[in-house]
Short mmCIF file of C-alpha atoms and ligand atoms in Angstrom, two decimals:
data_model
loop_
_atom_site.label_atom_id
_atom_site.label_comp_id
_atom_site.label_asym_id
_atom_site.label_seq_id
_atom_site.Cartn_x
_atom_site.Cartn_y
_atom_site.Cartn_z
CA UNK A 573 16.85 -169.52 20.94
CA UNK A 574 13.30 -169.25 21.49
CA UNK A 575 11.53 -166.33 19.32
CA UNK A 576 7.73 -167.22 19.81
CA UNK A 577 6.06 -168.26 23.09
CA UNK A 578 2.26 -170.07 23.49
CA UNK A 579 0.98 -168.51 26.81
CA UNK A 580 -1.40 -171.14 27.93
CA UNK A 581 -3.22 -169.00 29.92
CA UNK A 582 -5.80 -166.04 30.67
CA UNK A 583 -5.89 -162.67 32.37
CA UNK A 584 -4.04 -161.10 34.13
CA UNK A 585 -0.53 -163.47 33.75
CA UNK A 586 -1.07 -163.97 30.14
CA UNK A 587 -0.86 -159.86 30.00
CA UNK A 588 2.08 -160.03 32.03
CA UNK A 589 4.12 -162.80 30.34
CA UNK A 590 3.17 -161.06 26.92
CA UNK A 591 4.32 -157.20 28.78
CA UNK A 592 8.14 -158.93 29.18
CA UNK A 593 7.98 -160.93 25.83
CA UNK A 594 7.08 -157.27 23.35
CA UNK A 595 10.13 -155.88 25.87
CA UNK A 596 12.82 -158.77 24.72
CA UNK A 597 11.18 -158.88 21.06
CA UNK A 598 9.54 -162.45 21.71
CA UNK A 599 6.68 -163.28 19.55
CA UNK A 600 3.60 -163.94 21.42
CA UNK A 601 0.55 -166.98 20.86
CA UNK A 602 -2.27 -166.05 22.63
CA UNK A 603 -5.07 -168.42 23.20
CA UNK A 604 -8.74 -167.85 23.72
CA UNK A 605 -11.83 -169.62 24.88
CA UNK A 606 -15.28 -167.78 23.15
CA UNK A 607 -15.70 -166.05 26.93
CA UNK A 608 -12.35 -164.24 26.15
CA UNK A 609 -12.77 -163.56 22.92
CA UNK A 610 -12.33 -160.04 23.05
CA UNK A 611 -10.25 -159.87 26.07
CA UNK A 612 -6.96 -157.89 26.34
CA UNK A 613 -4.27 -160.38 26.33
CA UNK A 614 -5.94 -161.57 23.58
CA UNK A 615 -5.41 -158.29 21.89
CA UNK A 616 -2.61 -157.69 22.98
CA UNK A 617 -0.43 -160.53 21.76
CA UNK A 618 0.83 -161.08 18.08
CA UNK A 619 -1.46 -164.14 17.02
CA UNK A 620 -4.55 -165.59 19.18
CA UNK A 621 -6.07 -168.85 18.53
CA UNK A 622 -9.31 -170.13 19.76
CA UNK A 623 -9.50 -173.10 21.67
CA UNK A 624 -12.95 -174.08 22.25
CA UNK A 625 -16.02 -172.99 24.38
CA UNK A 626 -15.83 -170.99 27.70
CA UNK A 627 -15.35 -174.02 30.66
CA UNK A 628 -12.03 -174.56 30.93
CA UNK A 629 -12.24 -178.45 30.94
CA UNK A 630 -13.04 -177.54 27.49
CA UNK A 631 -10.61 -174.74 26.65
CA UNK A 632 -7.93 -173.81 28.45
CA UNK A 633 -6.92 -177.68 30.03
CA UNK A 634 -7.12 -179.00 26.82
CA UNK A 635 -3.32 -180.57 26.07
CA UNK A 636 -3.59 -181.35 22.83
CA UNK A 637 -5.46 -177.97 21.48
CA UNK A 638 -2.77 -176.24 23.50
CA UNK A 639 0.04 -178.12 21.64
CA UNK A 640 -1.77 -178.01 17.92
CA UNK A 641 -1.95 -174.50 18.56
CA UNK A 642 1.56 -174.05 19.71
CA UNK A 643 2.78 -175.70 16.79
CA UNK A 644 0.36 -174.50 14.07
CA UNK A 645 1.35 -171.05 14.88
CA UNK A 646 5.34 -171.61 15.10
CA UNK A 647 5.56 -171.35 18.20
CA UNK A 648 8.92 -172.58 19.92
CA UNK A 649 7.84 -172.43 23.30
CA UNK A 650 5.20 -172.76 25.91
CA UNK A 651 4.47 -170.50 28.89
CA UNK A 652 1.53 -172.12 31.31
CA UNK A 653 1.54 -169.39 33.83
CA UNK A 654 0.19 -170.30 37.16
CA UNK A 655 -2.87 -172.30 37.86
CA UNK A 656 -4.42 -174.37 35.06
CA UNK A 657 -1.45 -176.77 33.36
CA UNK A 658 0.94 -174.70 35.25
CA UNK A 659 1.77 -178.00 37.71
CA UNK A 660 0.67 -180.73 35.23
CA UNK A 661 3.56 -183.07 34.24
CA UNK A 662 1.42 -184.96 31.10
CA UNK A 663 1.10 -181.25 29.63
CA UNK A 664 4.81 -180.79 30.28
CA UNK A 665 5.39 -183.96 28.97
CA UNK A 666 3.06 -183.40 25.66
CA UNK A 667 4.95 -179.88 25.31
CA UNK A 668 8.56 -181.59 25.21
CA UNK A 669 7.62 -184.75 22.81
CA UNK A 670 6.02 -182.14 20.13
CA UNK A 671 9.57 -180.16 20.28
CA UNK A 672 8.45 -176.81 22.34
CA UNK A 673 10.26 -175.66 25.42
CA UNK A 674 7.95 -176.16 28.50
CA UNK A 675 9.21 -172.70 30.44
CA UNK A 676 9.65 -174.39 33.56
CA UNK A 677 10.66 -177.22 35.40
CA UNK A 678 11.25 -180.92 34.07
CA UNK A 679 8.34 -182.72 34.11
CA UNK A 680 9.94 -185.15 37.14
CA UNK A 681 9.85 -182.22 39.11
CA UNK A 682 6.81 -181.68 39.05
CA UNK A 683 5.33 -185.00 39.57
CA UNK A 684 8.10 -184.96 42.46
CA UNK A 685 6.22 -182.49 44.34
CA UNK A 686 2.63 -183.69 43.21
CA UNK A 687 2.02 -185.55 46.02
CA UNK A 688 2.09 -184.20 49.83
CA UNK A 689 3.48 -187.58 51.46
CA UNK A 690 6.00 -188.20 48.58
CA UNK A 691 7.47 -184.55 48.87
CA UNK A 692 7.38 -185.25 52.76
CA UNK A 693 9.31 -188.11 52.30
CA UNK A 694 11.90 -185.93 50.08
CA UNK A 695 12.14 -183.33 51.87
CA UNK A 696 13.14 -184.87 55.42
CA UNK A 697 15.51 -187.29 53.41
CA UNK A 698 17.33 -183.78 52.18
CA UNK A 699 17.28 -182.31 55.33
CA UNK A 700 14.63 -179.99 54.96
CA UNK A 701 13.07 -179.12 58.07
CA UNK A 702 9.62 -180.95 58.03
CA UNK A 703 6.60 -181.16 60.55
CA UNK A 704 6.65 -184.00 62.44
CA UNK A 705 4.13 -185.89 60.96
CA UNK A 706 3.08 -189.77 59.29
CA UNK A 707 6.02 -190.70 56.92
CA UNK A 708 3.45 -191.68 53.93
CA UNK A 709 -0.77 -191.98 54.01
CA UNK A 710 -2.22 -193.15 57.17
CA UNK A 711 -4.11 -196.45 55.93
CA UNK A 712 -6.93 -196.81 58.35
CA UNK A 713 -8.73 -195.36 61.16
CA UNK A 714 -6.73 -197.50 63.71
CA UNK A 715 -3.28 -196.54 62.50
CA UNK A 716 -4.71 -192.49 62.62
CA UNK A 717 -5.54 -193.05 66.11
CA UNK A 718 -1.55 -195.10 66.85
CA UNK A 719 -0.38 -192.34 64.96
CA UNK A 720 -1.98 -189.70 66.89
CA UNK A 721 -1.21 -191.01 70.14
CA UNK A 722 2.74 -190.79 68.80
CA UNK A 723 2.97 -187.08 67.98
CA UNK A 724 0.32 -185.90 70.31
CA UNK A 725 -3.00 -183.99 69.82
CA UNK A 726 -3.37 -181.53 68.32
CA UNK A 727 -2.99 -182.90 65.44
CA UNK A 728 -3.27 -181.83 61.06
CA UNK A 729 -5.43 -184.19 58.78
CA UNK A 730 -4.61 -183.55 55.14
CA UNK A 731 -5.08 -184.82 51.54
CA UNK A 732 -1.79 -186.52 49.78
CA UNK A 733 -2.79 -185.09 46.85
CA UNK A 734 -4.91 -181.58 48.06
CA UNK A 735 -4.47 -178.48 47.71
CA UNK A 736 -6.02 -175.10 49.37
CA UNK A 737 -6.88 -176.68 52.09
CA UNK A 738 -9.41 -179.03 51.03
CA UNK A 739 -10.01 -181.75 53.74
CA UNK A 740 -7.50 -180.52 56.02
CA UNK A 741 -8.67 -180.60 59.41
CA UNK A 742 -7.56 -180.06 62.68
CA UNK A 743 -8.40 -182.96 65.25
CA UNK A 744 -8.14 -182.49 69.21
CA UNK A 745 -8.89 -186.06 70.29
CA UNK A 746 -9.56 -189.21 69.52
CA UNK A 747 -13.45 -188.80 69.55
CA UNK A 748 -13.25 -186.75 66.89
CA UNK A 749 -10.47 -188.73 64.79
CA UNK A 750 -12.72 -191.16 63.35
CA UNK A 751 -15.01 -188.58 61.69
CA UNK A 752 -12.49 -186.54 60.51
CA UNK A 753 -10.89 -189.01 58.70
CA UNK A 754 -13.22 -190.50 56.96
CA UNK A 755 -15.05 -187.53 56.05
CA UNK A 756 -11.71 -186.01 55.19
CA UNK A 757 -10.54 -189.34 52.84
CA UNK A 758 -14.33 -188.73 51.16
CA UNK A 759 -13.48 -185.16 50.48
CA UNK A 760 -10.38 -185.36 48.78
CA UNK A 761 -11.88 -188.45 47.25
CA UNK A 762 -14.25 -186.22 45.87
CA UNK A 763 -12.09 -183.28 45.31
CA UNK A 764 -8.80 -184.75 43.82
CA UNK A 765 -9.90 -188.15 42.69
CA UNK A 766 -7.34 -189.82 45.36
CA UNK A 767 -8.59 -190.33 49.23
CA UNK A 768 -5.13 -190.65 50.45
CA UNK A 769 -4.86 -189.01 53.91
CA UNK A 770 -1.19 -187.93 55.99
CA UNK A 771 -0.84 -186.46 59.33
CA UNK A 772 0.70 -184.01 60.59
CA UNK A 773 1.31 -182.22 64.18
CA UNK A 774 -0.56 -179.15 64.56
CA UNK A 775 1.63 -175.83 64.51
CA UNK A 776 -0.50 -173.05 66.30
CA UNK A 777 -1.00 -170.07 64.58
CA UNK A 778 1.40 -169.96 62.03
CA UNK A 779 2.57 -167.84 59.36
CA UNK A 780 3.32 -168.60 56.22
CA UNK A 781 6.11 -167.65 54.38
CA UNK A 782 7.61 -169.12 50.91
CA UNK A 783 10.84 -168.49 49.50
CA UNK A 784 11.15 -167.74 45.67
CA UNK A 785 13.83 -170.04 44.10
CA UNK A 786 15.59 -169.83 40.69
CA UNK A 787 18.18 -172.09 39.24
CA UNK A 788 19.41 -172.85 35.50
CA UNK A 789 19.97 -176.32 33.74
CA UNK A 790 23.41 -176.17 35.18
CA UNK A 791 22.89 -176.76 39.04
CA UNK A 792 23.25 -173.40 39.96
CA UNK A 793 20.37 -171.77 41.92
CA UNK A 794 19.45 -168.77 44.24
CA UNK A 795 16.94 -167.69 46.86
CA UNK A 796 15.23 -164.12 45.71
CA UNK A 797 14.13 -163.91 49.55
CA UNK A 798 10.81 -164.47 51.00
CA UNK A 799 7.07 -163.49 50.44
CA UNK A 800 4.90 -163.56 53.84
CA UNK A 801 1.32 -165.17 52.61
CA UNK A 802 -0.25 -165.38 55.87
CA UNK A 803 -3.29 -163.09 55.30
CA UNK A 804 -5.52 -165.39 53.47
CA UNK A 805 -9.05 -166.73 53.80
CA UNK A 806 -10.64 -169.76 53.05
CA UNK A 807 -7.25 -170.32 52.59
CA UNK A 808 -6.83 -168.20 49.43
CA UNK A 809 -4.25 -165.59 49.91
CA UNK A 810 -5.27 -161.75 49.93
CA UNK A 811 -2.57 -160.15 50.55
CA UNK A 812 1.74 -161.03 49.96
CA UNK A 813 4.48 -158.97 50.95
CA UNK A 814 8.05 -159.45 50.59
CA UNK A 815 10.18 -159.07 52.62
CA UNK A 816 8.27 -160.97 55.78
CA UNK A 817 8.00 -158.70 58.81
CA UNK A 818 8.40 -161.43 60.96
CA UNK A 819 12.19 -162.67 59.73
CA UNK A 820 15.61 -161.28 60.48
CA UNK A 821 18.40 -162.10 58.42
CA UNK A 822 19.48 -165.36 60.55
CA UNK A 823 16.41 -166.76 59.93
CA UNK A 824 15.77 -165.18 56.39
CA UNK A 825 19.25 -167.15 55.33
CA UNK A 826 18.33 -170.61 57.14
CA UNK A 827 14.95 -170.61 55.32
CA UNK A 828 16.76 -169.43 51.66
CA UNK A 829 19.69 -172.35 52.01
CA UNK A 830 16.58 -174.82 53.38
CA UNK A 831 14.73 -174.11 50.17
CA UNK A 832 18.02 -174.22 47.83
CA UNK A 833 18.16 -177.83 49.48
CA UNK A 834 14.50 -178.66 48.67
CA UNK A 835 15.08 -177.60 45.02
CA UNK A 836 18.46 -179.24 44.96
CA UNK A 837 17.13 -182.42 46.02
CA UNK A 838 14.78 -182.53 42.96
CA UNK A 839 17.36 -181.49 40.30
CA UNK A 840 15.19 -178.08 39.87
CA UNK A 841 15.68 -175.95 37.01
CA UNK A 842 13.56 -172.82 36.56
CA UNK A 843 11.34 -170.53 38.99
CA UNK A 844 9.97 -172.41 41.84
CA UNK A 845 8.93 -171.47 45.45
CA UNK A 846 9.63 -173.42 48.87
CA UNK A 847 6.72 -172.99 51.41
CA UNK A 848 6.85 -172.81 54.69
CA UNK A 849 5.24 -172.61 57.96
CA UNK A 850 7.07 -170.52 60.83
CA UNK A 851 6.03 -171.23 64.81
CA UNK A 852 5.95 -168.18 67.14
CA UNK A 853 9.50 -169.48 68.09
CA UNK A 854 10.77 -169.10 64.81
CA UNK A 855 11.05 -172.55 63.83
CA UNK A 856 10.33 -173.20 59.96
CA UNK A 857 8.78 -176.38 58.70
CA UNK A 858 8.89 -177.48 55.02
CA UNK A 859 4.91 -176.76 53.64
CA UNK A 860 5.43 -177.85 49.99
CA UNK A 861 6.82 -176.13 47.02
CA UNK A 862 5.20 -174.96 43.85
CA UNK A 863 6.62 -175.53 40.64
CA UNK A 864 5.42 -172.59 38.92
CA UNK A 865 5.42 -168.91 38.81
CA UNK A 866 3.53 -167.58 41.20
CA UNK A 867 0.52 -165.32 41.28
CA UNK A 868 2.40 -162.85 44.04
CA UNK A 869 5.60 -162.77 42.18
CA UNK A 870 6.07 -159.48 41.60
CA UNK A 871 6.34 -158.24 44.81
CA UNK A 872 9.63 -160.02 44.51
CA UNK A 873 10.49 -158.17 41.33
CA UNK A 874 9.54 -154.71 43.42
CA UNK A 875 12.03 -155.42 45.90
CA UNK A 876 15.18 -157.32 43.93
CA UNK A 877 14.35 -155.17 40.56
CA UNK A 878 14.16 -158.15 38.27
CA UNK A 879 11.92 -159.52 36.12
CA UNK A 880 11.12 -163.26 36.79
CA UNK A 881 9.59 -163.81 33.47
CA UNK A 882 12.48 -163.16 31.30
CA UNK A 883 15.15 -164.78 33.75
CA UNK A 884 12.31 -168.43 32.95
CA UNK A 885 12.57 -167.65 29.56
CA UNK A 886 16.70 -167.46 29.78
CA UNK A 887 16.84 -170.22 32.03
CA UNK A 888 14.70 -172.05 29.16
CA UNK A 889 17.11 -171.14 27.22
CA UNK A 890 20.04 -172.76 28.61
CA UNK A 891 21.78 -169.14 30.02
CA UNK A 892 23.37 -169.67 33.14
CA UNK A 893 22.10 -167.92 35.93
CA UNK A 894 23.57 -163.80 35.45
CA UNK A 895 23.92 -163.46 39.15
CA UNK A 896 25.03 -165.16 42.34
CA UNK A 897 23.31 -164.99 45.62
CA UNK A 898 25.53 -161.99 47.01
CA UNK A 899 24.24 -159.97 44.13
CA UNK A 900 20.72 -160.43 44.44
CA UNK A 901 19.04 -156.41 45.67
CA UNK A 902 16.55 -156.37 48.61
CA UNK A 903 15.38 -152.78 48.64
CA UNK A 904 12.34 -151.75 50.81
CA UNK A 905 9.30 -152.78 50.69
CA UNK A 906 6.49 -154.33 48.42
CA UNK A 907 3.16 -155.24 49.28
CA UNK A 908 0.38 -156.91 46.88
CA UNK A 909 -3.81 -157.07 47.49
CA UNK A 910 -5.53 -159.23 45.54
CA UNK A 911 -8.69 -157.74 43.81
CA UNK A 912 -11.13 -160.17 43.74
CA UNK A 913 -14.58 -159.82 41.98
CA UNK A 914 -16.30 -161.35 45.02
CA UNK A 915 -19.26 -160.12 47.19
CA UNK A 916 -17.21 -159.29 50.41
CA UNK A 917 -19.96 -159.77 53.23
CA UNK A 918 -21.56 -162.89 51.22
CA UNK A 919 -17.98 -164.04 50.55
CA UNK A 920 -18.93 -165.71 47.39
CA UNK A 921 -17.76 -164.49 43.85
CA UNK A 922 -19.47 -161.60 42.08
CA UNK A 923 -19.37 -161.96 38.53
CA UNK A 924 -21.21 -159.37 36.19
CA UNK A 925 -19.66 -156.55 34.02
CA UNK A 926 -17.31 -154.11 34.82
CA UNK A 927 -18.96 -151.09 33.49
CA UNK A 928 -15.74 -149.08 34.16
CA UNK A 929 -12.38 -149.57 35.74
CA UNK A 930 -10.16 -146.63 36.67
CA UNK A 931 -6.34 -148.03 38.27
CA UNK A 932 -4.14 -145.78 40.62
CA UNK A 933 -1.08 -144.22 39.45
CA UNK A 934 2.44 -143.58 40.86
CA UNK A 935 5.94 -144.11 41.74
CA UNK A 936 5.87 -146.93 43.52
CA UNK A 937 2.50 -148.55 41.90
CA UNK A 938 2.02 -151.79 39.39
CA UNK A 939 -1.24 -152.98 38.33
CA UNK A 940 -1.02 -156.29 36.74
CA UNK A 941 -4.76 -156.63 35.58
CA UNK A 942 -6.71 -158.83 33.10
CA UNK A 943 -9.79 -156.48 33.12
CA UNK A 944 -10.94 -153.08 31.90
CA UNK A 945 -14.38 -151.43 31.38
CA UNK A 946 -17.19 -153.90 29.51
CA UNK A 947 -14.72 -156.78 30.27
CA UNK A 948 -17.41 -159.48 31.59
CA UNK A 949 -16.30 -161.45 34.59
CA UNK A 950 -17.96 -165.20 33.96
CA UNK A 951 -18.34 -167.62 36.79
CA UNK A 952 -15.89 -169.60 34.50
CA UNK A 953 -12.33 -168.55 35.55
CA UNK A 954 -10.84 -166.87 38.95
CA UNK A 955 -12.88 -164.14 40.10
CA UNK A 956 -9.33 -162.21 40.67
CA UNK A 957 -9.48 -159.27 38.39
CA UNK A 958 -6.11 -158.27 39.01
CA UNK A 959 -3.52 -157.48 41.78
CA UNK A 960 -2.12 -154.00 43.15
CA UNK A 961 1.55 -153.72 44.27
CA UNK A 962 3.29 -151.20 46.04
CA UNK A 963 6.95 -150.35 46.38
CA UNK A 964 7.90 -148.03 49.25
CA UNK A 965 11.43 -147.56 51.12
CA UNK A 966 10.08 -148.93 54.13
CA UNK A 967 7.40 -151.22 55.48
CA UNK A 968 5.36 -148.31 56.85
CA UNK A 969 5.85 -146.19 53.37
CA UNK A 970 4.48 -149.35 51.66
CA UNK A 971 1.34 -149.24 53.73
CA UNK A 972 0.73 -145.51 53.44
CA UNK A 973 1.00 -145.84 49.69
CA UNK A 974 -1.56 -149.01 49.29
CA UNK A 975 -4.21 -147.32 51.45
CA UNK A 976 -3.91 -144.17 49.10
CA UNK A 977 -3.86 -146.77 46.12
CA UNK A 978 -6.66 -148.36 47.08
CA UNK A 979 -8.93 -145.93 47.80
CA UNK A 980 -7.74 -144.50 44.23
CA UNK A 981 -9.32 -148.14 42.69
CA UNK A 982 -12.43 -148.16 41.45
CA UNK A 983 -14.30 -150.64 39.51
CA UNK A 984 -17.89 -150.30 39.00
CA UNK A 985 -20.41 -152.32 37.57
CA UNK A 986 -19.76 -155.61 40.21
CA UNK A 987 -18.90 -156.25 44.11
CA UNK A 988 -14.87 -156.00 45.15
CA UNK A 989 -13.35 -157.04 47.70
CA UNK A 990 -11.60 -153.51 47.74
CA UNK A 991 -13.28 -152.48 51.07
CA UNK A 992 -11.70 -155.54 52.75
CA UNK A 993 -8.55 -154.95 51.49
CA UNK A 994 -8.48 -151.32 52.74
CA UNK A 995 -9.52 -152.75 56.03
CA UNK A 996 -6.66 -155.06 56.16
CA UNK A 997 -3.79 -152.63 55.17
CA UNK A 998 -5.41 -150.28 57.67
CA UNK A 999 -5.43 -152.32 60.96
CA UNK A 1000 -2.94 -151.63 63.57
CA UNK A 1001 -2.08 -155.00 63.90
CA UNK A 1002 -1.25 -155.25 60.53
CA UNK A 1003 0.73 -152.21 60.73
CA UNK A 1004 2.30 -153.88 63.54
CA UNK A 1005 3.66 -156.73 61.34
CA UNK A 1006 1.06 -158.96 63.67
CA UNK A 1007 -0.08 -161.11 60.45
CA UNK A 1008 -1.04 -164.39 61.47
CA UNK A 1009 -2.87 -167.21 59.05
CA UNK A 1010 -5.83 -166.45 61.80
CA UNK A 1011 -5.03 -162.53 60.81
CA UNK A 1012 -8.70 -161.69 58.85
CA UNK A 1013 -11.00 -163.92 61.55
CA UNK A 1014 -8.94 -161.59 64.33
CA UNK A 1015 -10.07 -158.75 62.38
CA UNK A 1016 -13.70 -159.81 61.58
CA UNK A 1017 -14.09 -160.44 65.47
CA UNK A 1018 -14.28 -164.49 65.03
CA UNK A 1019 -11.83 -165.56 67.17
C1 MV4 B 2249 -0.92 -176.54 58.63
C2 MV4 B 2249 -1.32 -175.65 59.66
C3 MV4 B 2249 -0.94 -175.96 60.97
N1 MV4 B 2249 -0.24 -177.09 61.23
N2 MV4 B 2249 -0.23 -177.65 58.94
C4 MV4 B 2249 -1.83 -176.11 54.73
C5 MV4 B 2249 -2.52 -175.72 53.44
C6 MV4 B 2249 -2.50 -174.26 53.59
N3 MV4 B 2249 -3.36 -173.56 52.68
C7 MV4 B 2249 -2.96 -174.11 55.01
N4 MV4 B 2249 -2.23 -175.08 55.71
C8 MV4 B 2249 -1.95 -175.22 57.01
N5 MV4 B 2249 -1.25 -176.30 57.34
C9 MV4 B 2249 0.11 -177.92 60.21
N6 MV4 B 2249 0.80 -179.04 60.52
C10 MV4 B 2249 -2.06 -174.50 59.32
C11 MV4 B 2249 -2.38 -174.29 58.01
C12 MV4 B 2249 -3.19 -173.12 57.69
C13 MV4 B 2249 -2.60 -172.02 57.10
C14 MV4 B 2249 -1.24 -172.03 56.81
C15 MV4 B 2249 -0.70 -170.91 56.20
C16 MV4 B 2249 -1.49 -169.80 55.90
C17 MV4 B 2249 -2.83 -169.81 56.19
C18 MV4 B 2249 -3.42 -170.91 56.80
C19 MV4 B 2249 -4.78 -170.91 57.11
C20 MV4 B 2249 -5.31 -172.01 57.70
C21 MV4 B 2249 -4.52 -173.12 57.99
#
């Protein structure tokens, strides 16, 4: 039975994960690089060990500190959170052979859905609807241009290994193929240490929507419904809601049982998510799936009323899932905003100190922050601060009650990207449910 958890992590999670932990009487492990020092989850948890200087190549990635610590403090367990080692199968690996439970999935998973072309491969071989697209990495130039001329233009350059869009890149012909892929090969080069390039056919305007997954160490698994993502930029999401006002129940089921298959087909065990992109004709195509928490999570929890941290840690503990699919709640509506500490015309992070911080209140409101007044935000981590949920009855309740949220947040001291956000949840087309991945350029008058 685990009694002590390591959160490898920072801010805003690390509060979170420690929030559910004090509420089952888990011991928490916090660790610290000298930026956080004083920083709340820091405070907040039972022990806190330093792990080295502020960058996080020399902090918070380092496996081994992360494990010494883990084990120097009695720690049974290890929490990674999202981002950081979250998706890294050596530190899953390193947690396992030093005897803690790694709260989430086997380390095969993971590596399973590490590479783009290799889940690709997977995922049409389980049936999971996939774009049509290059079974594997395009080699060459030549075979880019065959390959192009099979699916038809337009067509989707990506990275094997990428992530967030890097190198991705949309190519209309074949005079523009040759540049695209071999500045796109030298960009994930660059960015992910592998140059590997796939294609894919181009899907216009999609949205995208992901489907939380959960299943135990005993092959049973459930879908907790969707989350639409669509309204990001620079392909960082801004804004989640759950559930999608694009799906109806037909489709909401198809994509649910397609992502039960995906995790099926990897022996899952844990809290994953599926992603997805859906056409204007309501077909879904298989994105790739994360295997971690994820940052919008709770506005899953607002709408099923559970708590995805503690159902990990039970699932880590070898419980067997306490509910079936036909049991799983989907009340109203939840909506999340990111709050980013960014400059919102520049676009660019604004770090600085947050001389104070004052968070709205009310039924219906979470605030899952890793800030408060005097907390420094350093160019070394995220510049999200924190995220804002809303529960309402309906869609349209949801809305009312983020605008008055958000105009209730203030932070002072740095640049937020709070006026954005209140732009966003006050468009018509996003009242509308009209939330494309092109959603903010639409409203910004770029395209
Ligand atoms: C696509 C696409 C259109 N067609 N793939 C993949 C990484 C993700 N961050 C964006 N991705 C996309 N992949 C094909 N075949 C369009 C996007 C895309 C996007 C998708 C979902 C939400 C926002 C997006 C913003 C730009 C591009």
């Amino acid at each position: 039975m685990i009694r002590k958890i390591l959160i490898a992590n920072r801010g805003e999670i690390a509060r979170r994960i420690i929030r559910t932990c004090q509420r089952l009487g888990i011991q928490t492990v916090a660790v610290y690089s000298d930026a956080d020092e004083s920083a709340l989850h820091v405070r907040e948890a039972d022990v806190a060990v330093r792990i080295g200087p502020p960058p996080v190549a020399q902090s918070y990635l380092q496996i081994q500190k992360l494990v010494e610590a883990a084990l120097e403090t009695g720690a049974d367990a290890v929490h990674p959170g999202y981002g950081l080692l979250s998706e890294n199968a050596e530190f899953a690996r390193a947690c396992t052979k030093a005897g803690l439970v790694f709260i989430g999935p086997d380390s095969s998973a993971i590596e399973a859905m590490g590479s783009k072309t290799q889940a690709r491969k997977l995922m049409k071989a389980a049936g999971v609807p996939t774009v049509p697209g290059s079974d594997g990495a395009i080699p060459d130039v030549v075979a880019a241009v065959e390959f192009a001329h099979k699916i038809g233009y337009p067509v989707m350059l990506k990275a094997s290994h990428g992530g967030g869009g890097i190198g991705m890149q949309v190519v209309d012909n074949d005079a523009d193929l040759e540049k695209a892929f071999t500045s796109g090969q030298a960009r994930a080069k660059a960015y992910f240490g592998n140059g590997e390039m796939f294609m894919e056919k181009r899907i216009v305007a999609p949205r995208h929507v992901e489907i939380q997954v959960l299943f135990d160490q005993h092959g049973h698994g459930v879908y907790l419904w969707e989350r639409e993502c669509s309204i990001q930029r620079r392909h960082q999401k801004v804004i989640e809601e759950a559930p999608s006002p694009f799906l109806d129940d037909t489709l909401r089921q198809a994509m649910g049982e397609a992502a039960l298959l995906a995790a099926r087909s990897i022996d899952y065990s844990n809290a994953g998510t599926v992603e997805f992109l859906v056409d204007a004709n309501r077909n879904f195509y298989f994105l790739e799936m994360n295997t971690r928490l994820q940052v919008e999570h709770p506005v899953t929890e607002m709408i099923t009323g559970v708590d995805l941290v503690e159902l990990q840690i039970q699932i880590a503990n070898g419980a067997v899932l306490p509910f079936r699919q036909e049991e799983i709640a989907r009340q109203g509506h939840a909506i999340e905003c990111r709050i980013y500490a960014e400059d919102p015309e520049k676009m660019l992070p604004s770090p600085g100190t947050i001389s104070s911080m004052s968070l709205p209140q009310g039924e219906g409101v979470r605030n899952d922050v890793g800030a408060e007044s005097n907390t420094v935000v350093t160019p070394f981590y995220d510049p999200m601060i924190g995220k804002l949920i809303v529960h309402g009855a309906s869609r349209s309740q949801a809305i009312e009650k983020m605008k008055a949220a958000l105009q209730q947040y203030e932070v002072s001291g740095i640049k937020t990207n709070i006026p954005l956000l209140h732009d966003i949840v006050s468009a018509k087309a996003f009242a509308d449910g009209d939330t494309t991945t092109n959603f903010i350029d639409k409203l910004k008058g770029r395209v």
